[in-house]
Coordinates of N, CA, C and O in Angstrom, one line a residue:
M1 N -53.7 63.9 25.7 CA -52.3 63.6 25.8 C -52.2 62.2 26.5 O -52.8 62.0 27.5
A2 N -51.4 61.4 25.9 CA -51.1 60.0 26.5 C -50.2 60.1 27.7 O -49.3 61.0 27.7
E3 N -50.4 59.2 28.6 CA -49.5 59.1 29.7 C -48.2 58.4 29.3 O -48.3 57.4 28.6
F4 N -47.1 58.9 29.7 CA -45.8 58.3 29.3 C -45.5 57.1 30.2 O -45.5 57.2 31.4
K5 N -45.3 56.0 29.5 CA -44.9 54.8 30.2 C -43.6 54.3 29.5 O -43.6 54.1 28.2
E6 N -42.6 54.0 30.2 CA -41.4 53.5 29.7 C -41.5 52.0 29.3 O -42.2 51.3 30.0
L7 N -40.9 51.7 28.2 CA -40.9 50.3 27.7 C -40.1 49.4 28.6 O -38.9 49.7 29.0
K8 N -40.7 48.3 29.1 CA -40.0 47.3 29.9 C -39.2 46.4 29.0 O -39.7 45.9 28.0
T9 N -37.9 46.3 29.2 CA -37.0 45.5 28.4 C -36.2 44.5 29.2 O -36.1 44.7 30.4
D10 N -35.8 43.4 28.6 CA -34.9 42.5 29.3 C -33.5 42.7 28.8 O -32.6 41.8 29.0
F11 N -33.2 43.9 28.3 CA -31.8 44.2 27.9 C -31.5 45.6 28.4 O -32.4 46.4 28.7
K12 N -30.2 45.9 28.5 CA -29.8 47.2 29.0 C -29.9 48.3 27.9 O -29.4 48.1 26.8
I13 N -30.4 49.4 28.3 CA -30.5 50.5 27.4 C -29.2 51.4 27.5 O -28.9 51.8 28.6
P14 N -28.5 51.6 26.4 CA -27.3 52.4 26.5 C -27.6 53.8 27.0 O -28.6 54.4 26.7
P15 N -26.6 54.4 27.7 CA -26.8 55.7 28.3 C -27.3 56.8 27.3 O -28.1 57.6 27.7
M16 N -26.7 56.8 26.2 CA -27.0 57.9 25.2 C -28.5 57.7 24.8 O -29.2 58.8 24.7
L17 N -29.0 56.5 24.6 CA -30.4 56.3 24.3 C -31.3 56.6 25.4 O -32.3 57.2 25.3
Q18 N -30.9 56.3 26.6 CA -31.7 56.5 27.8 C -31.8 58.0 28.0 O -32.9 58.5 28.4
H19 N -30.8 58.8 27.7 CA -30.9 60.3 27.8 C -32.0 60.8 26.9 O -32.8 61.7 27.2
D20 N -32.1 60.2 25.7 CA -33.1 60.7 24.7 C -34.5 60.2 25.2 O -35.5 61.0 25.0
I21 N -34.6 59.1 25.7 CA -35.9 58.6 26.3 C -36.3 59.5 27.4 O -37.5 59.9 27.5
D22 N -35.4 59.9 28.3 CA -35.7 60.8 29.4 C -36.2 62.2 28.8 O -37.1 62.8 29.4
G23 N -35.5 62.6 27.8 CA -36.0 63.9 27.1 C -37.4 63.8 26.6 O -38.2 64.7 26.7
L24 N -37.7 62.6 26.0 CA -39.1 62.4 25.5 C -40.1 62.4 26.6 O -41.1 63.0 26.5
R25 N -39.7 61.7 27.7 CA -40.6 61.7 28.9 C -40.9 63.1 29.4 O -42.0 63.5 29.6
A26 N -39.9 63.9 29.5 CA -40.0 65.3 30.0 C -40.9 66.1 29.0 O -41.8 66.9 29.5
A27 N -40.7 66.0 27.7 CA -41.5 66.7 26.7 C -43.0 66.3 26.8 O -43.8 67.1 26.7
V28 N -43.2 65.0 26.9 CA -44.6 64.5 27.0 C -45.2 65.0 28.3 O -46.4 65.5 28.3
T29 N -44.5 64.8 29.4 CA -45.1 65.2 30.7 C -45.4 66.7 30.8 O -46.4 67.1 31.4
N30 N -44.6 67.5 30.2 CA -44.7 68.9 30.2 C -45.6 69.5 29.1 O -45.7 70.7 29.0
G31 N -46.0 68.7 28.2 CA -46.9 69.1 27.1 C -46.1 70.0 26.1 O -46.7 70.9 25.5
E32 N -44.8 69.7 25.9 CA -44.0 70.5 25.0 C -44.3 70.1 23.6 O -44.8 69.1 23.3
L33 N -43.9 71.0 22.7 CA -44.1 70.8 21.2 C -43.0 70.0 20.6 O -43.1 69.7 19.4
C34 N -41.9 69.8 21.3 CA -40.8 69.1 20.7 C -40.8 67.6 20.8 O -39.7 67.0 20.6
V35 N -41.9 67.0 21.0 CA -42.0 65.6 21.1 C -41.4 64.9 19.9 O -40.6 63.9 20.0
D36 N -41.8 65.4 18.7 CA -41.3 64.7 17.5 C -39.8 64.9 17.3 O -39.1 64.0 16.8
C37 N -39.2 65.9 17.9 CA -37.7 66.1 17.8 C -37.1 65.0 18.7 O -36.1 64.4 18.3
W38 N -37.6 64.7 19.9 CA -37.1 63.7 20.7 C -37.3 62.3 20.1 O -36.4 61.4 20.2
Q39 N -38.4 62.1 19.4 CA -38.6 60.8 18.7 C -37.5 60.6 17.6 O -37.0 59.5 17.5
D40 N -37.2 61.7 16.9 CA -36.1 61.6 15.9 C -34.8 61.3 16.6 O -34.0 60.5 16.1
E41 N -34.5 61.9 17.8 CA -33.3 61.6 18.5 C -33.2 60.2 18.9 O -32.2 59.5 18.8
I42 N -34.3 59.6 19.4 CA -34.4 58.2 19.8 C -34.1 57.3 18.7 O -33.4 56.3 18.8
R43 N -34.7 57.6 17.5 CA -34.5 56.8 16.3 C -33.1 56.8 15.9 O -32.5 55.7 15.7
G44 N -32.4 57.9 15.9 CA -31.0 58.0 15.6 C -30.1 57.3 16.6 O -29.2 56.6 16.2
S45 N -30.4 57.5 17.9 CA -29.6 56.9 18.9 C -29.8 55.3 18.9 O -28.8 54.6 19.1
A46 N -31.0 54.9 18.7 CA -31.2 53.4 18.7 C -30.4 52.8 17.5 O -29.8 51.7 17.7
H47 N -30.4 53.4 16.4 CA -29.6 52.9 15.3 C -28.1 53.0 15.5 O -27.4 52.1 15.2
G48 N -27.8 54.1 16.2 CA -26.3 54.3 16.5 C -25.8 53.4 17.6 O -24.6 53.2 17.7
C49 N -26.7 52.8 18.4 CA -26.3 51.9 19.5 C -26.3 50.4 19.1 O -26.1 49.6 19.9
T50 N -26.5 50.1 17.8 CA -26.5 48.7 17.4 C -25.1 48.2 17.2 O -24.2 49.0 16.8
G51 N -24.9 46.9 17.4 CA -23.6 46.3 17.1 C -22.7 46.4 18.3 O -23.0 47.1 19.3
G52 N -21.6 45.7 18.2 CA -20.6 45.8 19.3 C -21.0 44.9 20.5 O -22.1 44.3 20.5
E53 N -20.1 44.8 21.4 CA -20.3 43.9 22.6 C -21.5 44.4 23.4 O -22.3 43.6 23.9
D54 N -21.5 45.7 23.7 CA -22.6 46.2 24.6 C -23.7 46.9 23.8 O -24.5 47.6 24.5
G55 N -23.7 46.8 22.5 CA -24.7 47.4 21.7 C -26.0 46.7 21.7 O -26.1 45.5 22.1
L56 N -27.0 47.3 21.1 CA -28.3 46.7 20.8 C -28.3 45.8 19.6 O -27.5 46.1 18.7
T57 N -29.1 44.8 19.5 CA -29.3 44.1 18.3 C -30.2 44.9 17.4 O -30.9 45.9 17.9
E58 N -30.3 44.6 16.1 CA -31.2 45.4 15.2 C -32.7 45.2 15.7 O -33.5 46.1 15.7
E59 N -33.0 44.0 16.2 CA -34.4 43.7 16.7 C -34.7 44.5 17.9 O -35.8 45.1 18.1
Q60 N -33.7 44.7 18.8 CA -33.9 45.5 20.0 C -34.1 47.0 19.7 O -35.0 47.6 20.2
A61 N -33.3 47.4 18.7 CA -33.4 48.8 18.3 C -34.8 49.1 17.7 O -35.4 50.1 17.9
E62 N -35.2 48.1 16.8 CA -36.5 48.3 16.2 C -37.7 48.3 17.2 O -38.6 49.0 17.1
A63 N -37.5 47.5 18.3 CA -38.5 47.4 19.3 C -38.6 48.8 20.0 O -39.7 49.3 20.3
I64 N -37.5 49.4 20.3 CA -37.5 50.7 20.9 C -38.1 51.8 20.0 O -38.9 52.6 20.4
I65 N -37.7 51.7 18.7 CA -38.3 52.7 17.7 C -39.8 52.5 17.6 O -40.5 53.5 17.6
D66 N -40.2 51.2 17.5 CA -41.7 51.0 17.4 C -42.4 51.6 18.6 O -43.4 52.2 18.4
Y67 N -41.9 51.4 19.8 CA -42.6 51.8 21.0 C -42.6 53.3 21.2 O -43.6 53.9 21.4
Y68 N -41.4 53.9 21.0 CA -41.3 55.4 21.3 C -41.6 56.3 20.1 O -42.0 57.4 20.3
C69 N -41.3 55.8 18.9 CA -41.3 56.7 17.7 C -42.5 56.5 16.8 O -42.8 57.4 16.0
R70 N -43.2 55.4 16.9 CA -44.3 55.2 16.0 C -45.6 55.3 16.7 O -46.6 54.5 16.5
R71 N -45.7 56.2 17.6 CA -47.0 56.5 18.3 C -47.1 58.0 18.6 O -46.1 58.7 18.6
R72 N -48.3 58.3 18.9 CA -48.6 59.7 19.2 C -48.6 59.8 20.7 O -49.3 59.1 21.4
W73 N -47.8 60.7 21.2 CA -47.8 61.0 22.7 C -48.6 62.2 22.9 O -49.0 62.8 23.5

């Protein structure tokens, strides 16, 4: 099992997305089977948080998805 390390960013992570990242951290740390479900949540939240004044750019969302969702924890 991989050690969970949060992605260091120079941009603010929206609360909804941070909630999903925290859920993934807990699942990885506790060895739960729902890791893939949290990865799906992160993917959806990252795309849902794009645009707007306080939203993520497409590039930022893809960086988050690449880091949290395209790896095996």
